[in-house]
mmCIF file of C-alpha atoms in Angstrom:
data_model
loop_
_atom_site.group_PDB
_atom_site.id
_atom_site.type_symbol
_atom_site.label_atom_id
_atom_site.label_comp_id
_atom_site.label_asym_id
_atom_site.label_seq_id
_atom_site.Cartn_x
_atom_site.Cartn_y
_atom_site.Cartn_z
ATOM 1 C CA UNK U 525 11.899 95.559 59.641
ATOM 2 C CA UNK U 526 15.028 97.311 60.434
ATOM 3 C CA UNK U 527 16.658 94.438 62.337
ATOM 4 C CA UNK U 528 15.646 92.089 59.214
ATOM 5 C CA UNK U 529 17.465 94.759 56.836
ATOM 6 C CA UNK U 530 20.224 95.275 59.689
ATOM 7 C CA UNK U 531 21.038 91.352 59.067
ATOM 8 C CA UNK U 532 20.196 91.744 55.171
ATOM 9 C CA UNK U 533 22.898 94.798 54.892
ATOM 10 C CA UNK U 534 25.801 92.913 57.083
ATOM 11 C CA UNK U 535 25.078 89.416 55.480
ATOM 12 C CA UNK U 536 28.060 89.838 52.945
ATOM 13 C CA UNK U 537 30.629 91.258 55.958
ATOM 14 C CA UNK U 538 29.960 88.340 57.560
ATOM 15 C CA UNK U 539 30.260 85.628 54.992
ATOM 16 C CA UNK U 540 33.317 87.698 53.913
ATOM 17 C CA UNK U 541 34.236 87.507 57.485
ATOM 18 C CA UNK U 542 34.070 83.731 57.581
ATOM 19 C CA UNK U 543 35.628 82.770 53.791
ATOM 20 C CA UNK U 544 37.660 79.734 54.926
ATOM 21 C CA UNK U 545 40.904 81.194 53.379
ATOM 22 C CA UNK U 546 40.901 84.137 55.421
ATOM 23 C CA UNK U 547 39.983 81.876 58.470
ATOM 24 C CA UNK U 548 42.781 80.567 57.812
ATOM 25 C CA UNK U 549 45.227 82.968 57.445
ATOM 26 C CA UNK U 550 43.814 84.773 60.416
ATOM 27 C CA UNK U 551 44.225 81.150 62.747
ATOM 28 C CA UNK U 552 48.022 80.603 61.597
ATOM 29 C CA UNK U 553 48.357 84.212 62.016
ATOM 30 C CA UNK U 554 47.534 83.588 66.004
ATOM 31 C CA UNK U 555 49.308 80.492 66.318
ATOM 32 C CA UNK U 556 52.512 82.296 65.152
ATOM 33 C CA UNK U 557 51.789 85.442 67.615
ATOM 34 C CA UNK U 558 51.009 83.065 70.500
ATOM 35 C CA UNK U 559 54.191 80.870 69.535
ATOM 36 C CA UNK U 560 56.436 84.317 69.681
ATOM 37 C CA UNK U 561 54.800 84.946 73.077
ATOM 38 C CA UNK U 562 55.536 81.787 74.403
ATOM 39 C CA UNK U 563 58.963 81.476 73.216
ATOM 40 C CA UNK U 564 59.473 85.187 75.089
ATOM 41 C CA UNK U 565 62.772 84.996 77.373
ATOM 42 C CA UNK U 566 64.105 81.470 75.994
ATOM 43 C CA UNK U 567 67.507 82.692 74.329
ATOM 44 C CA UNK U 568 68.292 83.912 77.842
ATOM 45 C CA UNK U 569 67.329 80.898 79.737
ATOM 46 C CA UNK U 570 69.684 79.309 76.952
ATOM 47 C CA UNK U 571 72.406 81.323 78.176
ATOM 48 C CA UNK U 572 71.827 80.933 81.707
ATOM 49 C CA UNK U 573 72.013 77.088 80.920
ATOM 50 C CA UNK U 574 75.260 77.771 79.374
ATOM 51 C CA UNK U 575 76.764 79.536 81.918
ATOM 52 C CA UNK U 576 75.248 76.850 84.518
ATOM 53 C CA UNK U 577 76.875 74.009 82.280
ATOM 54 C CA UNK U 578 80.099 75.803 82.482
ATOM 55 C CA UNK U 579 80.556 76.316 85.995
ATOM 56 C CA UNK U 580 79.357 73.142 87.714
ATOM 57 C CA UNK U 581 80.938 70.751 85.272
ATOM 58 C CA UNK U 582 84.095 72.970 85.515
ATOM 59 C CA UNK U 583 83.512 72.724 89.504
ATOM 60 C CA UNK U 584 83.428 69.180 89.391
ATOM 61 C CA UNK U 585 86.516 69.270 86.800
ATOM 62 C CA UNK U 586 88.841 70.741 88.725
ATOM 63 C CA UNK U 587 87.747 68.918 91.944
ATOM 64 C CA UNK U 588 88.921 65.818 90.148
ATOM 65 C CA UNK U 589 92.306 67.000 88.134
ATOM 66 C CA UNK U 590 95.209 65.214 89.470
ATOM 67 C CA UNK U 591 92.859 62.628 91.569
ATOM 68 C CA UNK U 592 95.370 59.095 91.727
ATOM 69 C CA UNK U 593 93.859 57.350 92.059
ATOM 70 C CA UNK U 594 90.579 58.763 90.914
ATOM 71 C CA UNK U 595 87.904 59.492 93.128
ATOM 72 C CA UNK U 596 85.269 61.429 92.030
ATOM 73 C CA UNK U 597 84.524 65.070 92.960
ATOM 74 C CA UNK U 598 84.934 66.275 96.381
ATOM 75 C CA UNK U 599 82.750 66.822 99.287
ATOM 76 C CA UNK U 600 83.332 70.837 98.492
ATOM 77 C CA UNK U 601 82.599 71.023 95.156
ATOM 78 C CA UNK U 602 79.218 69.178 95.292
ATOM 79 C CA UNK U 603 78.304 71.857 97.712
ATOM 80 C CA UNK U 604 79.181 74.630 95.419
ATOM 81 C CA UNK U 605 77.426 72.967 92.822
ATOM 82 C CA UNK U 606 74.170 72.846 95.093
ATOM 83 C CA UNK U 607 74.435 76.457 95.633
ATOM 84 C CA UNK U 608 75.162 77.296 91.827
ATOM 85 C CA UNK U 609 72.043 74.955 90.874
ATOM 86 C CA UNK U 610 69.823 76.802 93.739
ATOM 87 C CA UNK U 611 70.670 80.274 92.325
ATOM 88 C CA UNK U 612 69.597 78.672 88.846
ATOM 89 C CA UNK U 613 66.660 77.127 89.466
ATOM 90 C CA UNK U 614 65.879 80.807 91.532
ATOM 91 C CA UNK U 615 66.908 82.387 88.202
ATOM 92 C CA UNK U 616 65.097 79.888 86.012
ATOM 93 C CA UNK U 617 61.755 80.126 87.908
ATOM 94 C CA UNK U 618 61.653 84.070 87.443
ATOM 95 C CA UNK U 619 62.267 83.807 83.516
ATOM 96 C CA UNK U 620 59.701 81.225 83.306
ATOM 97 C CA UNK U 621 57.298 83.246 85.344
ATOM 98 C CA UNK U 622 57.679 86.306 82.742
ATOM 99 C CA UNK U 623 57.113 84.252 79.819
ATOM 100 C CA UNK U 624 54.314 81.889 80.870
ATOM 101 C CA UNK U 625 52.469 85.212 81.608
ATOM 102 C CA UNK U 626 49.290 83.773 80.857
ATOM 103 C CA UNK U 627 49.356 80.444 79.332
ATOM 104 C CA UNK U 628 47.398 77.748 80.848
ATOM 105 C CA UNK U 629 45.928 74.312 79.792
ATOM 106 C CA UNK U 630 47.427 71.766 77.694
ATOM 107 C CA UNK U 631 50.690 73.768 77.190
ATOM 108 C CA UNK U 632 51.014 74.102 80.655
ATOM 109 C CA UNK U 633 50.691 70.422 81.355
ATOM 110 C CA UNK U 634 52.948 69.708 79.155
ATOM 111 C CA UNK U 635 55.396 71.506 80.444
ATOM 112 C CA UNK U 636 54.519 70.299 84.187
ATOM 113 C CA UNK U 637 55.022 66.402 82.893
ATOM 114 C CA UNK U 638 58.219 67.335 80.585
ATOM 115 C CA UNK U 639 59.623 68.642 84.387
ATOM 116 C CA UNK U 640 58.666 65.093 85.832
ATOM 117 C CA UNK U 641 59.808 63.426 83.675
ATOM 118 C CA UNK U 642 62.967 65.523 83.873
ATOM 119 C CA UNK U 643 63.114 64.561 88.016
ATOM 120 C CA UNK U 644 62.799 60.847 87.077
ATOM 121 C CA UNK U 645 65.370 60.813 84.486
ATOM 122 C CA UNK U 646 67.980 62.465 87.071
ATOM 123 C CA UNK U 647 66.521 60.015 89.651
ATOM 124 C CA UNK U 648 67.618 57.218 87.513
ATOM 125 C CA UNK U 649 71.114 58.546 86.597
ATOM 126 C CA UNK U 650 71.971 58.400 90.151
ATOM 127 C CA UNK U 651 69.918 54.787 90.845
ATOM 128 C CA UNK U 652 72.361 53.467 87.728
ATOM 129 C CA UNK U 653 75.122 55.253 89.487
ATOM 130 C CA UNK U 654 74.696 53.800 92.847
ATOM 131 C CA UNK U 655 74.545 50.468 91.318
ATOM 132 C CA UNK U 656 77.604 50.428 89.413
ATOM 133 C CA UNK U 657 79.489 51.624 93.018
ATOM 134 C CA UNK U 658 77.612 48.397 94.561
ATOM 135 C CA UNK U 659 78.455 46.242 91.871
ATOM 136 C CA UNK U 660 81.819 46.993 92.431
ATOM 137 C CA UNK U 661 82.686 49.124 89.071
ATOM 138 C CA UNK U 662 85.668 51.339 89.422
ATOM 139 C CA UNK U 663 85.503 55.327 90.596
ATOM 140 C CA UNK U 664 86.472 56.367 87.311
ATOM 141 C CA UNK U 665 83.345 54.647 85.571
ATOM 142 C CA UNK U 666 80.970 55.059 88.166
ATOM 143 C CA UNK U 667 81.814 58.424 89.268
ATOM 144 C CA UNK U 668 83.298 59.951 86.442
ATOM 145 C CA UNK U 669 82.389 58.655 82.421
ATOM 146 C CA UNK U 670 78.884 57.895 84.046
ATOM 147 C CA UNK U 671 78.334 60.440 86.250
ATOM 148 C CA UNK U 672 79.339 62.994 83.761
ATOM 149 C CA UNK U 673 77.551 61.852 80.528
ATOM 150 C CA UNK U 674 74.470 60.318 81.791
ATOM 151 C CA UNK U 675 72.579 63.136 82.771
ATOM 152 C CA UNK U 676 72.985 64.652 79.297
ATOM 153 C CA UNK U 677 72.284 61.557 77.233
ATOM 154 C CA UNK U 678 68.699 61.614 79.694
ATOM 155 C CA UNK U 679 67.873 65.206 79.065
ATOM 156 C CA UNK U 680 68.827 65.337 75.283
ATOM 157 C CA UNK U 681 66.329 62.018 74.966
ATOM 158 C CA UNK U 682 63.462 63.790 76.602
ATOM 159 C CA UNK U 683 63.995 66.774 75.283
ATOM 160 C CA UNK U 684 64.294 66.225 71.852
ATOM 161 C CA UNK U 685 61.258 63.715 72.281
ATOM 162 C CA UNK U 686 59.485 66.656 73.607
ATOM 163 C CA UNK U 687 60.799 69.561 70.976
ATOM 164 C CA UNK U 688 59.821 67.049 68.198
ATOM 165 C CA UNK U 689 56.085 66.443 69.436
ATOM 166 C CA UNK U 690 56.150 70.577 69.629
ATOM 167 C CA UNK U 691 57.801 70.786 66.397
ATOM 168 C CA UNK U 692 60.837 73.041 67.949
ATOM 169 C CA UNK U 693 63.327 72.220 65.930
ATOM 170 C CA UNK U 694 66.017 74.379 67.187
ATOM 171 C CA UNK U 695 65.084 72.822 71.156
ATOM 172 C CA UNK U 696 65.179 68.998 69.154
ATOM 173 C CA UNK U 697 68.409 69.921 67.860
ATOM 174 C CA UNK U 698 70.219 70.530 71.278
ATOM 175 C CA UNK U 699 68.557 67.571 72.442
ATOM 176 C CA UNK U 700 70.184 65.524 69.512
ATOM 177 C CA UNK U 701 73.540 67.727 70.444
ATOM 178 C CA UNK U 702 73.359 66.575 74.247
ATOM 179 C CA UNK U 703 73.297 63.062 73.391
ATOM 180 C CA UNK U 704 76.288 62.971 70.803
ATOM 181 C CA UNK U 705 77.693 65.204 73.492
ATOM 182 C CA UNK U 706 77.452 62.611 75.932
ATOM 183 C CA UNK U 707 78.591 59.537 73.834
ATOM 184 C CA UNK U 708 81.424 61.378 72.437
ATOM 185 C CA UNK U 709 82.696 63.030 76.024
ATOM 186 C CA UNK U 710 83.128 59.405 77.384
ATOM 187 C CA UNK U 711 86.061 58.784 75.683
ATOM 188 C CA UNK U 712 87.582 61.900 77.233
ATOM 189 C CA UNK U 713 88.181 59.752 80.761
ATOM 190 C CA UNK U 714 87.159 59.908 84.132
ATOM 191 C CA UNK U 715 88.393 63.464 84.157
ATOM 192 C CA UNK U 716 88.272 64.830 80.720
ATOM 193 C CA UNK U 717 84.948 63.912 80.703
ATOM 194 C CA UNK U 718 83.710 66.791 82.803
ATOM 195 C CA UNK U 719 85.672 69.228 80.828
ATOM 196 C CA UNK U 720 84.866 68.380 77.357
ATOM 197 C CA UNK U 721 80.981 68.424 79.007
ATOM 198 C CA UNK U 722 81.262 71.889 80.582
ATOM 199 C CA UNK U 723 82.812 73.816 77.221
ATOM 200 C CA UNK U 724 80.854 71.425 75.060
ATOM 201 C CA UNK U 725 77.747 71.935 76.865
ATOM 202 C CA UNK U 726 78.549 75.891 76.999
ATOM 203 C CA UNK U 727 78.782 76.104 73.410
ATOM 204 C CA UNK U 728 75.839 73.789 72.567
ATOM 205 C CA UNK U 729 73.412 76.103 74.810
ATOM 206 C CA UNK U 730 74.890 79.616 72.954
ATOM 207 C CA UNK U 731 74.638 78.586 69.581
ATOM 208 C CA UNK U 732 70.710 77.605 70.872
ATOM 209 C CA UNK U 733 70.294 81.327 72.304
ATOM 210 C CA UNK U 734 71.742 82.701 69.068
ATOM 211 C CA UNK U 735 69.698 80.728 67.172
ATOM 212 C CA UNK U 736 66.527 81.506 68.890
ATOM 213 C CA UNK U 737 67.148 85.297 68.924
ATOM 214 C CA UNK U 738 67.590 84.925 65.152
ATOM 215 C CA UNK U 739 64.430 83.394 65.033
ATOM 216 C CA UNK U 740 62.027 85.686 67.001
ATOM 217 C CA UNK U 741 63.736 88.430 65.013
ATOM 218 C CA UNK U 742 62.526 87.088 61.806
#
């Protein structure tokens, strides 16, 4: 008897409990905690983009100024670039660690195959590259307008392809900047390419932080 009144007295809690509308609130009210958590720590990986941007494409800039005729960067500054992009990625994996605290499963893997795909696009930057230099196509286009834009006009495809299917707008928006980046810095030259990339690219990856930290304030 008392279990049958137990259920009898907390029937209404419970259908009160499971009134669609609340459901609802209550599930968009999770997704927009969990989305906070996950976006934890990405206005400073934005700026340590920005300041990565800067100084390897400002490397490579001055490696090249006053190059006639022209080159390509120097045996020296691809190896400070290596160690500038080692220190990143050491920098890069720490932040990541900290905020994907805790998220697994389909998130996860999407992140996994967005870095793949990420590997492959670089892969094929250089495998274009490479075949312009056999195919005879001068320094400045192979080594310079090429090598300059085409890694940005690969990782502002995938992702704003990626931000859009996640429905980050602000991430789909510097993907969309990377690419006009890229088109527009070609007609800068073989050398003022890789400036107008580095402070384009810095400012591109600030106005991202700023707008993130606006957001996760709101």
């Amino acid at each position: 008897m008392n279990g049958t009144a137990d259920v009898e007295a907390h029937g209404p809690e419970l259908e009160e409990r499971l009134d669609p509308s609340s459901a609802a609130a209550l599930l968009e009210q999770t997704r927009a905690s969990a989305h906070r958590a996950f976006q934890v720590g990405t206005p400073t990986l934005a700026l340590v983009r920005a300041v990565v941007v800067l100084v390897i494409y400002g490397i490579l800039w001055i490696s090249v100024r006053g190059q006639h005729p022209y080159k390509g960067p120097t045996g020296p500054a691809l190896v400070a670039v290596i160690g500038v992009l080692g220190a990143a990625v050491l920098v890069t994996v720490v932040l990541l660690g900290r905020s994907l605290a805790g998220v697994s499963g389909r998130s996860l893997q999407r992140r996994r195959a967005m870095g793949l795909l990420l590997v492959a696009g670089y892969a094929a930057v250089f495998m274009v590259e490479g075949a312009m230099a056999h195919a005879g196509v001068g320094d400045g286009t192979a080594y310079g307008t090429w090598a300059a834009s085409g890694p940005l006009l690969v990782v502002g495809a995938l992702a704003g392809a990626y931000a859009a299917m996640q429905e980050d707008w602000t991430l789909c928006g510097v993907g969309a900047c990377l690419m006009l980046l890229g088109g527009a810095a070609t007609f800068a030259g073989p050398v003022g390419v890789w400036e107008t990339v580095a402070f384009g690219g810095f400012g591109i990856f600030v106005a991202q932080a700023a707008v993130q930290s606006w957001l996760n304030r709101r």
